[in-house]
Amino acid sequence: MYWSGAAFCIFLFITHTSGVPPVIRVGALFPKHTGKHSSELAFRYAVHRLNRDKSLLPETNIVYDIEYVSRFDSFDTVQKVCRLVQVGVQAIFSPTDSVLATHINSICDALDIPDIGRSTHDFSINVHPSQQYVNNAFIDVIRYLNWTRFGILYEKDYGIINLHQLSRSIQAEVHMRKVSQASYLSVLNEFKNKEIHNIIIDISSDGITALLKNILQQQMNEYKYHYFFTSFDLETFDLEDFKYNFVNITSFRLVDIGDVAVKEILKDLEFFGRTIFQESDANLYLRKAVTIETEPALIFDSVYVFAIGLQTLEQSHTLYLSNLTCDDEIPWNGGLSLINYINAVEWKGLTGPIQFKEGQRVQFKLDLIKLKQHSIVKVGEWTPQGYLNITEPSVFFDSGSMNVTLVVITILETPYVMMHYGKNFTGNERFYGFCVDILETISHEVGFDYILDLVPDRKYGAKDPETGEWNGMVAQLMKYKADLAVGSMTITYARESVIDFTKPFMNLGISILFKVPESEPTRLFSFMNPLAIEIWIYVLIAYFLVSISIYIVGKLSPIEWHCIHPCDLDNITIGNQFTMSDSFWFTIGTLMQQSSDIYPRATSTRIISSIWGFFSLIIVASYTANLAAFLTTERMINPIENADDLATQTEISYGTLESGSTMTFFRDSMIETYKKMWRSMDNKKQAFTTTYEDGIRRVNQGNYAFLMESTMLDYIVQRDCNLTQIGGLLDTKGYGIATPKGSPWRDKISLAILELQEKGDIQMLYDKWWKNTDETCTRRSTSKQSKANALGLESIGGVFVVLMAGIIVAVIVAFFEFWFNFQCNENAKSLQKNICRFAEEGHTDSECVYIPPKRSFWIEMFEELRYASWCMNKQKKPELTQICGECQFNHGTMD
């Protein structure tokens, strides 16, 4: 493995002439970046532990200098190495970057300075396991898994394994792709389309995090996929999203974090990190307190290997100081001895047993680890001597080939789950509906068979507040009597605390089902509806008030008085046009927007007339504007509009399904309106229903409102036009598939639901079961009634009543006018007869004129009607058409 660009270089400066000097100066080269590095922490801690322990170098202290170099600037790296060489370099720990390692190794090779790092050249010590052995380890695992077709993702040609050697050593179809973080998604999609399910991943630690996210995006975290990571740091990554999907993730590890000695070192390392960097979060340097990355572990072991080599050399040799420079290129005489002693070290460090042969590490142990449902577990190990040893072969069994049969419980609820009762239907064929279709689709996507049956007590599941016991499908899942529960089951907090739910396949809320209110009966005088009754009364009062005001003002104003016969100077007579009757006639004519032959002359009367005209304009315009809406819109008598109206009244009963999520919602709600509704329902035990069908039946009977889920309500109102939804949603929630706590099927089914939603399959199933035109009723659209409905006699018949009433009143008034005029004429005739009688007796000199004979009132009226019907176009009528029995008179005419 390469160490992510991390590297360090240790230099030894000797100040003593025999054995190992009391002070050894160590230098280290680390890559430049913004913060501290876990490799640097491990290096500092290793030196600190050596100086504190004194078991290896009792009379020697190690001090260090640290230089930071850029992995892209080899010239600067060489300059810093040469600058440290001038003070007496005895050993160098080269970086893992191939470019920098090559430059540094060339200096070490020229000066005979031991190079402890990743290099395979002369005068080098490679603490990392030999690539040849690592290749053999991966080849053994691939052969054990019997991979005949797999893909390889790699970022660099010099990764942990030799890709070309691996591909040549295995007889299989290999697809190799060089990738970067920008191309992860496209390559994964290519492998998915080609159905390449076995993939070897040889990329950096930073790239693994991004790759895992892309695997989730492509939904390639299923049991049929197997990912073999070359990184030894798999335990440091977050695999929470992969744990319960049966996805196969395998890797090797070099550090056995279960070893007691390793745990103690890691604990001390965490404490040291907080002390030296004066920061409270040591996780800045270690991914987790219970583990460590391979890179800092190798650095820790490298320092100890160097110290053990010095300890062995001290017993038989003396290190002599040499003044070396890069310019002179004079080799160091003691370098060969030091490299031989280091090469002979045998020790067990953080990365396990360490032994070298010709500078290459040939003794180590690789633990084979695999992701299981709850954690990463060790399933085998590989050593150069014993090769591959699988301790748990069962974990590699392909679960996709198993015939998994799940027990699924449900509850009958139209249209979610319905049942055929014929004898020809058995097993799962008995059930059909929306949820059954979803279950069938998911079973094919995830890969399982199922046995579908009804829950015994026919309840969804609610908690008894007194005993704390659950019933229904929730209880069956809690007792592990079923693997899944499918139906219109609402996801709630209480249920989620005892069982698990998948992602919701349908979102909904609680609403009110109520019978369609009856239409308001059309009144004969509907044309009066645009104005309230009090407005009509106020208009009538204003009419009388204005009429009387005009009469009074007209009498007081001298301008309204004028001469009746201005040419008759002998008889000057003045008159006023605003009599009481004319004032009322003028006011009503203005209100009806009709002209009359009366026109105000005075300023005062004109002011009153103008204000009355403005008042009439506003009243008539307001009336006309509202008249169309009141006559064309069908008005409903709706006693309730929302939940608040339902809670404040007592005439309409209401309830919900017993032992359902809706009942639990009202029971546990803290909103005052819903608490009040729950108290009302709880006091009336008959408010609850055992089935939806019972609640719908009670709503159709009238005077009852049923609280239910909006999706079920939508299904009902589309098939029964006598029912409707009142108000909006009281809450928001979703339907999900329930599983027991910790079930491995939850996440897999959730992913399948998300996929079905994205493809639109669930929406198509919804349209199939909800909007089937063969079953839905035709509901009249209220938005188009104003255009489609014509006005009937029941809407404007009152206008004809008013017209007829006016005609009748006019006829009656005309009758009384005729009668009054007839009486006046009869009185005048009687007076004239008396005058003639007095004239005949000589009492007076008055001339006697002819007086027509007295006739009956009804004969006179009959004559008037006969004349009106026969002589319609004549302007004059005869005054007398009868012939007296005693004498005959000429017919006179009267204008």
Coordinates of N, CA and C in Angstrom, one line a residue, residues 10 12 20 24 26 46-47 49-51 53 55-58 60 62 91 93 116 299-315 338 341-342 345 347:
I10 N 14.1 10.1 8.3 CA 14.8 10.2 9.5 C 16.3 10.3 9.3
L12 N 20.2 10.6 11.1 CA 20.9 10.3 12.4 C 22.2 11.1 12.4
V20 N 26.6 3.3 20.4 CA 25.6 4.2 19.9 C 25.7 5.5 20.8
I24 N 20.8 11.0 19.4 CA 20.6 10.7 18.0 C 19.5 11.7 17.5
V26 N 17.0 12.9 14.8 CA 16.1 12.2 13.7 C 15.4 13.3 13.0
A46 N 6.0 7.6 18.5 CA 7.0 6.6 18.5 C 8.3 7.0 19.1
V47 N 8.7 8.2 18.7 CA 10.0 8.8 19.3 C 9.8 9.0 20.8
R49 N 7.8 7.6 22.9 CA 7.6 6.3 23.6 C 9.0 5.7 23.8
L50 N 9.8 5.8 22.7 CA 11.2 5.2 22.8 C 12.0 5.9 23.9
N51 N 11.9 7.2 23.9 CA 12.7 8.0 24.9 C 12.2 7.8 26.3
D53 N 10.5 4.9 27.4 CA 10.6 3.5 27.7 C 12.0 3.1 28.2
S55 N 13.8 0.8 27.3 CA 14.1 -0.6 27.2 C 15.0 -1.0 26.0
L56 N 14.8 -0.2 24.9 CA 15.6 -0.5 23.7 C 16.9 0.3 23.7
L57 N 16.9 1.6 24.0 CA 18.0 2.5 24.0 C 18.1 3.1 25.3
P58 N 18.7 2.4 26.3 CA 18.7 3.0 27.7 C 19.5 4.2 27.8
T60 N 20.4 6.3 25.3 CA 20.3 7.2 24.1 C 19.0 7.8 24.0
I62 N 16.5 10.2 21.5 CA 16.2 10.5 20.1 C 15.5 11.9 20.0
A91 N 20.4 7.5 8.2 CA 19.3 6.7 7.7 C 18.2 7.6 7.2
F93 N 14.1 7.8 5.8 CA 12.8 7.1 5.6 C 12.1 7.9 4.5
I116 N 14.8 3.6 4.5 CA 13.7 2.8 5.1 C 12.4 3.4 4.6
I299 N 4.4 3.7 10.1 CA 5.4 4.7 10.5 C 5.8 4.4 11.9
F300 N 4.8 4.0 12.8 CA 5.2 3.7 14.1 C 6.1 2.5 14.1
D301 N 5.8 1.4 13.4 CA 6.6 0.3 13.3 C 8.0 0.6 12.7
S302 N 8.1 1.5 11.7 CA 9.3 1.8 11.1 C 10.3 2.4 12.1
V303 N 9.8 3.3 13.0 CA 10.7 3.9 14.0 C 11.2 2.8 14.9
Y304 N 10.3 1.9 15.3 CA 10.8 0.9 16.2 C 11.7 -0.1 15.5
V305 N 11.5 -0.4 14.3 CA 12.5 -1.3 13.5 C 13.8 -0.6 13.5
F306 N 13.9 0.7 13.2 CA 15.1 1.5 13.2 C 15.8 1.4 14.6
A307 N 15.0 1.6 15.7 CA 15.6 1.6 17.0 C 16.1 0.2 17.4
I308 N 15.4 -0.9 17.0 CA 15.9 -2.2 17.3 C 17.2 -2.5 16.5
G309 N 17.3 -2.0 15.3 CA 18.5 -2.2 14.5 C 19.7 -1.5 15.2
L310 N 19.4 -0.3 15.7 CA 20.5 0.4 16.5 C 20.9 -0.3 17.7
Q311 N 19.9 -0.9 18.4 CA 20.2 -1.6 19.6 C 21.1 -2.9 19.3
T312 N 20.8 -3.6 18.3 CA 21.6 -4.7 17.9 C 23.0 -4.3 17.5
L313 N 23.1 -3.2 16.7 CA 24.4 -2.7 16.3 C 25.3 -2.3 17.5
E314 N 24.6 -1.7 18.5 CA 25.4 -1.2 19.7 C 26.2 -2.3 20.4
Q315 N 25.7 -3.5 20.3 CA 26.3 -4.6 21.0 C 27.6 -5.1 20.4
L338 N 24.8 -0.9 9.1 CA 23.5 -0.4 9.7 C 22.3 -1.1 9.0
Y341 N 21.9 -4.8 10.0 CA 21.3 -5.0 11.3 C 19.8 -4.7 11.2
I342 N 19.4 -3.7 10.5 CA 18.0 -3.4 10.4 C 17.3 -4.5 9.6
V345 N 16.1 -7.5 11.7 CA 15.2 -7.3 12.8 C 14.0 -8.3 12.6
W347 N 10.4 -8.6 14.8 CA 9.6 -8.0 15.9 C 8.1 -8.0 15.5

